[in-house]
GROMACS .gro file of C-alpha atoms in nm:
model
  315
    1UNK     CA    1 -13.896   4.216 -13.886
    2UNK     CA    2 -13.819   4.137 -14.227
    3UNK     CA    3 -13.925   3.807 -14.416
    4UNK     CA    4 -13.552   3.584 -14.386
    5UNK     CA    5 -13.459   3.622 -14.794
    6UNK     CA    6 -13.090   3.512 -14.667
    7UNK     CA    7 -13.117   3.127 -14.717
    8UNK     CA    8 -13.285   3.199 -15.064
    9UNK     CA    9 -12.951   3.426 -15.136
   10UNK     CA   10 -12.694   3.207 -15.028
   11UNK     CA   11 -12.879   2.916 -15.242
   12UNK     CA   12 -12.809   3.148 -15.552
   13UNK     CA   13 -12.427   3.168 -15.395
   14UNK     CA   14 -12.317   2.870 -15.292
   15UNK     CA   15 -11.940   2.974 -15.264
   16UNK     CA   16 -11.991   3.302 -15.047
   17UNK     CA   17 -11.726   3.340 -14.817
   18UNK     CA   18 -11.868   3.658 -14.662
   19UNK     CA   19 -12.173   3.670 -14.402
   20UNK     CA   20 -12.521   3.685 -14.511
   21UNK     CA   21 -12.746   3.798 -14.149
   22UNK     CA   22 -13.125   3.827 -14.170
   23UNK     CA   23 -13.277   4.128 -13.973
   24UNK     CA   24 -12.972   4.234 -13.868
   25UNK     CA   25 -12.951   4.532 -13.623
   26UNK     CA   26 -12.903   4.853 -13.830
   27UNK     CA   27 -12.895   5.123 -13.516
   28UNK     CA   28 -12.592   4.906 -13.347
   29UNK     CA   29 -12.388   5.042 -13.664
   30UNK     CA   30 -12.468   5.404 -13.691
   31UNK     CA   31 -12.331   5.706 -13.443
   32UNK     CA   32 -12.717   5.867 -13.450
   33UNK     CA   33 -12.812   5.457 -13.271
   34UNK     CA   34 -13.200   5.436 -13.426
   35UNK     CA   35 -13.346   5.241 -13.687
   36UNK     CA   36 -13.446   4.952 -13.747
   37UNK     CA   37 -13.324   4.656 -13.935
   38UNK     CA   38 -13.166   4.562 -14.227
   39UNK     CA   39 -13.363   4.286 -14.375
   40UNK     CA   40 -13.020   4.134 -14.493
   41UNK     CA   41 -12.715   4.244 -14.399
   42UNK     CA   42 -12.381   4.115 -14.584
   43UNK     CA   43 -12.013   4.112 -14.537
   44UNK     CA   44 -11.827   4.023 -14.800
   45UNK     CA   45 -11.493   3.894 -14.764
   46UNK     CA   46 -11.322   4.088 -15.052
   47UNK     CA   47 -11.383   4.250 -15.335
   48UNK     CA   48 -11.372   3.910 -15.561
   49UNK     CA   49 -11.634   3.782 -15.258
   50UNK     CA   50 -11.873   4.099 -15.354
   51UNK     CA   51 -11.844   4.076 -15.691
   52UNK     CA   52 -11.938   3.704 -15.700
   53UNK     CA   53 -12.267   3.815 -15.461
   54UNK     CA   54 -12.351   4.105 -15.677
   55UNK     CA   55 -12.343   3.839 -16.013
   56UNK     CA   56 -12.589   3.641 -15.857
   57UNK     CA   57 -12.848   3.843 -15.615
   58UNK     CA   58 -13.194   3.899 -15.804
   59UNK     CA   59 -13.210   4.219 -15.940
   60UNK     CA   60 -13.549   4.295 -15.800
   61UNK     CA   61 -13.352   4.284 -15.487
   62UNK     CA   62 -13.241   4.642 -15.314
   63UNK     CA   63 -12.876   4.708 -15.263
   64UNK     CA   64 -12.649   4.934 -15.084
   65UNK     CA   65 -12.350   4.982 -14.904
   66UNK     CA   66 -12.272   5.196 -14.628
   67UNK     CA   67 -11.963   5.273 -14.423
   68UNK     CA   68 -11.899   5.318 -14.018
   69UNK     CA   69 -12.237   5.511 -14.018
   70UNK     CA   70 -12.108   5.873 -13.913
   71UNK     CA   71 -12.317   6.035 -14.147
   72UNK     CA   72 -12.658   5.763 -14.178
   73UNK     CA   73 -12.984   5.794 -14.066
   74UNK     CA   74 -13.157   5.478 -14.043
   75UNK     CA   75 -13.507   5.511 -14.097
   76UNK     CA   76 -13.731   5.328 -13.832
   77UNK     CA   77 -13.921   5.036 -14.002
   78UNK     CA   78 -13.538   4.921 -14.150
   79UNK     CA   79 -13.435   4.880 -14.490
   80UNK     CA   80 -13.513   4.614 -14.701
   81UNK     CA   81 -13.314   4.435 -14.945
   82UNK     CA   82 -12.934   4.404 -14.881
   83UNK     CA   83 -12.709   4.612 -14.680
   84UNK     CA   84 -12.378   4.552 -14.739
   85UNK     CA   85 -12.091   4.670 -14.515
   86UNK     CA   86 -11.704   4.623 -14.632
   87UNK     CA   87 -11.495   4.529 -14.372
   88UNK     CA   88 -11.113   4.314 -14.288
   89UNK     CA   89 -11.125   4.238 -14.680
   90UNK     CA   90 -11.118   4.646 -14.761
   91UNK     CA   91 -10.878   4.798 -14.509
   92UNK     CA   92 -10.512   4.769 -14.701
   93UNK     CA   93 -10.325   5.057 -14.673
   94UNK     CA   94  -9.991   5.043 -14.947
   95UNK     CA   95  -9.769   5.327 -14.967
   96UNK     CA   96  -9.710   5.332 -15.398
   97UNK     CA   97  -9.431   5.596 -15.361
   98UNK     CA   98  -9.408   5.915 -15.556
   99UNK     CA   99  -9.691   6.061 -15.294
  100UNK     CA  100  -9.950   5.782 -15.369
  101UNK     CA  101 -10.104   5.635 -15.137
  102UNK     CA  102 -10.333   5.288 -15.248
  103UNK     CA  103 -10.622   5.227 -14.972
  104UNK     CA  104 -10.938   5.006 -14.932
  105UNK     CA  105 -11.295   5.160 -14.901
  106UNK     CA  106 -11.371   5.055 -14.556
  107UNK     CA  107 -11.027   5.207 -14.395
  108UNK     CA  108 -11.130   5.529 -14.199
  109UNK     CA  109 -11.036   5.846 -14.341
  110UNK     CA  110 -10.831   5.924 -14.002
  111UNK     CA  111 -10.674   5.584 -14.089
  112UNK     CA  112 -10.587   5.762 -14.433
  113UNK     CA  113 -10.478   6.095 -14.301
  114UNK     CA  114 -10.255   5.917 -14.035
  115UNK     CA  115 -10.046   5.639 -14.293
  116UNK     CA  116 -10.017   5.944 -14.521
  117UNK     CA  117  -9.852   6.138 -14.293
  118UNK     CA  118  -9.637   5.832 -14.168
  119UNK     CA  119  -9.514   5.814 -14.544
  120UNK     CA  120  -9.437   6.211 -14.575
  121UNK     CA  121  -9.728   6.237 -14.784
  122UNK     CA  122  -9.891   6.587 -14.776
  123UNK     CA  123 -10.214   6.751 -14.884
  124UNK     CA  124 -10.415   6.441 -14.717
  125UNK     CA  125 -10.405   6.570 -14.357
  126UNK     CA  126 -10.781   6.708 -14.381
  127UNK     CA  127 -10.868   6.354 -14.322
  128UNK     CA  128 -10.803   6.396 -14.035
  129UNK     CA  129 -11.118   6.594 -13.971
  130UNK     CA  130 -11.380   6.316 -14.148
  131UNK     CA  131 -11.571   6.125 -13.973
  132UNK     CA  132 -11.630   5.836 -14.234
  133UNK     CA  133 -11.449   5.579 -14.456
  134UNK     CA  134 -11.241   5.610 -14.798
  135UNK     CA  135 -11.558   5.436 -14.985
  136UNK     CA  136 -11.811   5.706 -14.815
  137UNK     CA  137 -11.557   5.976 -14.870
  138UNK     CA  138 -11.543   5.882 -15.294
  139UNK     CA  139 -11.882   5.894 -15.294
  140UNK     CA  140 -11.983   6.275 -15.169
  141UNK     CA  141 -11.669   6.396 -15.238
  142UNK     CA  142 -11.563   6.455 -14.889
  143UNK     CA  143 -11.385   6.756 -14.789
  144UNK     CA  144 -11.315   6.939 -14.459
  145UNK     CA  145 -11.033   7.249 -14.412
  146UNK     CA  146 -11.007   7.342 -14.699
  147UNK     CA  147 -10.918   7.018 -14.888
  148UNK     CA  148 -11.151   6.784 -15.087
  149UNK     CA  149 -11.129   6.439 -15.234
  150UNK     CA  150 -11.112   6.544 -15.581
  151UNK     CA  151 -10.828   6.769 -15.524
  152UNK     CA  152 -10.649   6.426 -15.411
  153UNK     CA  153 -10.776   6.124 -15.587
  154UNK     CA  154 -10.602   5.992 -15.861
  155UNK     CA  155 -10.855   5.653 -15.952
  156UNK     CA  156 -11.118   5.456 -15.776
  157UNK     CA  157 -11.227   5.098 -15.842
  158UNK     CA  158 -11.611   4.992 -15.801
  159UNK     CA  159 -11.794   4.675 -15.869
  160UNK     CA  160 -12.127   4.711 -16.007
  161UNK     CA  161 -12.493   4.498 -15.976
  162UNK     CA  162 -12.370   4.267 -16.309
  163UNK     CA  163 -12.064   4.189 -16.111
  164UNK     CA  164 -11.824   4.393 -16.328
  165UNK     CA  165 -11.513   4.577 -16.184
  166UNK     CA  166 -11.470   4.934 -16.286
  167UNK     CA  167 -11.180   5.172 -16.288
  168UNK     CA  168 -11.230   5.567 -16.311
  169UNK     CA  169 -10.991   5.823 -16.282
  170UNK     CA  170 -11.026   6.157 -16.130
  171UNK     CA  171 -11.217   6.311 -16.423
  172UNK     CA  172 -11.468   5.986 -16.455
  173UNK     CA  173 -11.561   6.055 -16.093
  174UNK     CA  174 -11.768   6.343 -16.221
  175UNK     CA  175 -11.716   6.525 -15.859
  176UNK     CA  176 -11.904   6.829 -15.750
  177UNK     CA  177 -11.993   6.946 -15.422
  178UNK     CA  178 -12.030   6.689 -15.177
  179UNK     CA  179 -12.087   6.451 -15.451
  180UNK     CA  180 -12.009   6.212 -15.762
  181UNK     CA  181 -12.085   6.087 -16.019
  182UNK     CA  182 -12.038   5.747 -16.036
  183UNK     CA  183 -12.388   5.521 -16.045
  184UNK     CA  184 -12.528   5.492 -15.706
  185UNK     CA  185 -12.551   5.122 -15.770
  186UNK     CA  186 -12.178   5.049 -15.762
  187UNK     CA  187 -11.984   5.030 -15.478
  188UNK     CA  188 -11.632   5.151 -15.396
  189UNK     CA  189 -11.344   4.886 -15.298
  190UNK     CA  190 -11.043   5.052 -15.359
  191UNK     CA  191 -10.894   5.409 -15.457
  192UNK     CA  192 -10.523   5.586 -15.516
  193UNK     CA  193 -10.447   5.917 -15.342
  194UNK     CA  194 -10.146   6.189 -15.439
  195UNK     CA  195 -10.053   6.433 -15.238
  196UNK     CA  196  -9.698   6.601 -15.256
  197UNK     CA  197  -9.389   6.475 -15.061
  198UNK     CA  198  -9.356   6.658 -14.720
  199UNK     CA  199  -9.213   6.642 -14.364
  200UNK     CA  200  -9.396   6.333 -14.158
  201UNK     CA  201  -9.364   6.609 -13.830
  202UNK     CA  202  -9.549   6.908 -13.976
  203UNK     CA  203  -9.749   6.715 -14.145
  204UNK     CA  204  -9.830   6.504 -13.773
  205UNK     CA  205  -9.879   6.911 -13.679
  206UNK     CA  206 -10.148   7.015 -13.872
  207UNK     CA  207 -10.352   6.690 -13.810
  208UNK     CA  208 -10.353   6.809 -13.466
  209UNK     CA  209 -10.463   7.125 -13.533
  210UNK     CA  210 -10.722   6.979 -13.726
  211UNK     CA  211 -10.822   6.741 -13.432
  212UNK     CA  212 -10.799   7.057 -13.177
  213UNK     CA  213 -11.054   7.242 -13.373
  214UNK     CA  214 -11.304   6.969 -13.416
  215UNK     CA  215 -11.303   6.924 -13.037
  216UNK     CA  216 -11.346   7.275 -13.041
  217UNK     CA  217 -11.615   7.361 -13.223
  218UNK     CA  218 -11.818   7.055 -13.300
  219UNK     CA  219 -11.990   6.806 -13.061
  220UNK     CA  220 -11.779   6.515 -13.159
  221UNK     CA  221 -11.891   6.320 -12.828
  222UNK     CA  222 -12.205   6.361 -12.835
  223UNK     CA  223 -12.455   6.079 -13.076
  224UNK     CA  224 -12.430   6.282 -13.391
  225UNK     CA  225 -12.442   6.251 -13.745
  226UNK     CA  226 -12.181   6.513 -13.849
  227UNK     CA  227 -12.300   6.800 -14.068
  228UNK     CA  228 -12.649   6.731 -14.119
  229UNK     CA  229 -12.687   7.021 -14.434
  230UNK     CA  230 -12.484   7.100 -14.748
  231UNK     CA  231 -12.350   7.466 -14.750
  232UNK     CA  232 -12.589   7.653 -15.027
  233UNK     CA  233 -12.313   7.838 -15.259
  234UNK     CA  234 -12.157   8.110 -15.091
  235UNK     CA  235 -12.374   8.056 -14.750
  236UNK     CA  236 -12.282   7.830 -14.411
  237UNK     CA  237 -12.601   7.635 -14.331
  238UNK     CA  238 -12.493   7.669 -13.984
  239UNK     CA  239 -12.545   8.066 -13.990
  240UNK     CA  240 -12.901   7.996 -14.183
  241UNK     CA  241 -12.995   7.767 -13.905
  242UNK     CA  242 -12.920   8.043 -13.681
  243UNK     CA  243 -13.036   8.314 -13.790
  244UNK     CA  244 -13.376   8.072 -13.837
  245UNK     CA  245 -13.382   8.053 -13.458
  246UNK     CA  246 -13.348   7.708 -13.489
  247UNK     CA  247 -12.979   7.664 -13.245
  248UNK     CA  248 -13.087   7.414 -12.944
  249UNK     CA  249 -13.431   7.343 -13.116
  250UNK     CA  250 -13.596   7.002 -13.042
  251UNK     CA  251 -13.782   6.757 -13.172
  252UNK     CA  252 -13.878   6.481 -12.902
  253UNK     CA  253 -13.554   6.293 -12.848
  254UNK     CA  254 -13.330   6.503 -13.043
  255UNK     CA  255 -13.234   6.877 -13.095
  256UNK     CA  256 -12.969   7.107 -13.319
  257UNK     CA  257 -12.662   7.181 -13.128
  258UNK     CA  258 -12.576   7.418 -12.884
  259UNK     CA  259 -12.190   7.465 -12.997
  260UNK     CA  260 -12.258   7.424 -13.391
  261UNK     CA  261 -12.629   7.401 -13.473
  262UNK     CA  262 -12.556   7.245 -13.811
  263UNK     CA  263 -12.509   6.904 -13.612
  264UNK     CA  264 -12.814   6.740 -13.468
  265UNK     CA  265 -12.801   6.548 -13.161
  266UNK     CA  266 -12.927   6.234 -13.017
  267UNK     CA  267 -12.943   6.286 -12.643
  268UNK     CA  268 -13.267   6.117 -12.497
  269UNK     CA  269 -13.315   5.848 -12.678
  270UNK     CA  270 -13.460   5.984 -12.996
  271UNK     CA  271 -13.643   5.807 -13.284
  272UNK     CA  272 -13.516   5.794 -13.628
  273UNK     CA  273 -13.895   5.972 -13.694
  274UNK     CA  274 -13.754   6.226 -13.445
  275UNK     CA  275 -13.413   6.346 -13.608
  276UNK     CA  276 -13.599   6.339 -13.967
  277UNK     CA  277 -13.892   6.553 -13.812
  278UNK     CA  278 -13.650   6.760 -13.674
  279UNK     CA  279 -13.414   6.847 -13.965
  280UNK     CA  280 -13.722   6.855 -14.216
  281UNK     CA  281 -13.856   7.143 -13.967
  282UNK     CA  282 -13.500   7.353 -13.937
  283UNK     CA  283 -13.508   7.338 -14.374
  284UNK     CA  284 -13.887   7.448 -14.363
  285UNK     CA  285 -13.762   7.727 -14.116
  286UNK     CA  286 -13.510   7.833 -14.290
  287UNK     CA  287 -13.642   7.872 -14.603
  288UNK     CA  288 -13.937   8.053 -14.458
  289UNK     CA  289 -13.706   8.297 -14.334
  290UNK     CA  290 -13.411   8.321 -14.597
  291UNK     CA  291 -13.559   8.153 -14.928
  292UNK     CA  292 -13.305   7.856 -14.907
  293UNK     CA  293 -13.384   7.520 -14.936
  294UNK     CA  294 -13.133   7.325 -14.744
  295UNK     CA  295 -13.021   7.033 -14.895
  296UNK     CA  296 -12.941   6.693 -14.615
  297UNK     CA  297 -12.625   6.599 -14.613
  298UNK     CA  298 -12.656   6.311 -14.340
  299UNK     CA  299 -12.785   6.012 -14.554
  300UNK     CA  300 -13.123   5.882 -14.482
  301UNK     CA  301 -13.180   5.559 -14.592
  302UNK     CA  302 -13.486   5.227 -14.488
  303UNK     CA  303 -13.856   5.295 -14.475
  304UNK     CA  304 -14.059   5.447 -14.197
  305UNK     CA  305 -14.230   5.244 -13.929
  306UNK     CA  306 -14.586   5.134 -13.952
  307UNK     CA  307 -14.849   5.319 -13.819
  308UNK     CA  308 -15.027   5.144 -13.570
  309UNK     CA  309 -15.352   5.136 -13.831
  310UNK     CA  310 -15.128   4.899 -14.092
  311UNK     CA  311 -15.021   4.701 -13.799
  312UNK     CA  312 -15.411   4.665 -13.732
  313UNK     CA  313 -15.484   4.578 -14.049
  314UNK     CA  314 -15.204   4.317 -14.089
  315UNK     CA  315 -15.317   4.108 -13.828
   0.00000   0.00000   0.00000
């Protein structure tokens, strides 16, 4: 547990209407379910709500944001500082006409991919196939079948520590693979998608197909955090991983996938320590064997637990 900074926060915000919770649970909130706490955890109502928290928490003070969790690994001794998770406040979804689509950063990208297609909207349907949130998706450039969010994003809004709203366009994203550029310090609320007009049934049609093939071919039931490596240029880290021996391999609580061993799985009740052990193992494999350094995609975020000697030492 965390010391309780919360009372000291909201003393410095008086007017918050979000929620400020002390040692909140940080494992309830991811799809891997390990981790420990967050020493603060904050919900802001809207964006005005954030920006009026950001204005006035200390600056010696940790922040981030993070989404549904799909793609987070929660270390076990929790994260201190401030978590902050976007919720009712950040799920519009407005139709703009002329293919645009205006969303908040906490609506699902499935949620995206679906009111696109409901407005004949095309070129969004990869959505489909993302297991995360608009903000999440800005900020690695999310992409899946082909498609990418910087073949779609016309402008983003994100409110920094000072409390200062900031607009960028496609360009000012500074996107690359999985991704951008924007200071990790500010934190998506909003964004404008294009696509090109199209047929709500087809495009309905290939967010099936796109939903069929996930089934498929990843284990999308199964406590997971998605992809857990980048592709190296011109390589699939799933055929590295393979070809490291590494398919099924296990770490205590957790191993790499049967069906696509490029997704690691929680299945008996691993530790955060576990899946990190485990993934740092497949990239020391795999470069031992191929000379690539795989690069995490999954997120890993907190601090470690103590060893049982600080724990001694603390009492």
């Amino acid at each position: 547990m965390f010391q309780d900074i919360a009372a000291a926060l909201l003393a410095d915000a008086p007017e918050l209407r979000g929620k400020l919770l002390p040692n909140a649970s940080m494992s309830e909130l991811t799809w891997l379910r390990v981790g420990g706490p967050a020493q603060v955890l904050f919900k802001p109502a809207d964006e005005e709500d954030l920006a009026y928290f950001l204005a006035r928490c200390p600056a010696d003070i940790p922040v981030m944001a993070v989404g549904v969790g799909s793609n987070l690994l929660v270390r076990d001794g929790g994260v201190p500082g401030v978590v902050i998770r976007l919720g009712r406040g950040f799920n519009d979804i407005e139709p703009l006409g002329g293919a645009r689509i205006r969303v908040g950063a906490a609506v699902p990208d499935v949620r995206l991919a679906q009111a696109a297609a409901q407005a004949g909207i095309a070129k969004l349907a990869f959505y489909r196939g993302i297991p995360g949130t608009v903000g999440g998706a800005l900020r690695m450039n999310a992409g899946a079948h082909g498609g990418e969010t910087k073949d779609v994003l016309v402008e983003a809004r994100a409110v920094d520590r000072s409390g200062a709203v900031h607009v960028y366009d496609n360009a000012g994203m500074g996107f690359t693979y999985r991704h951008c550029g924007v200071p990790d310090d500010q934190i998506f609320t909003r964004a404008v998608f294009e696509g090109v007009p199209g047929d709500p049934a087809e495009i309905e049609r290939q967010m099936q197909c796109v939903a069929e093939y996930r089934e498929a071919n990843q284990p999308i039931k199964s406590r997971t955090g998605g992809s857990t490596f980048k592709n190296p240029p011109g390589k699939s880290a799933w055929r590295l991983i393979d070809e490291a021996g590494c398919r099924g391999f296990r770490v205590g609580g957790a191993h790499m996938s049967e069906m696509h061993c490029n997704f690691l799985i929680n299945d008996q009740n691993a530790t955060a320590t576990d899946i990190e052990t485990l993934g740092e193992t497949v990239r020391k494999r795999v470069f031992e064997k191929t000379g690539i350094m795989l690069d995490w995609e999954i997120k890993r975020i907190g601090v470690p637990a103590p060893t049982s000697a600080a724990l001694a030492a603390a009492e």
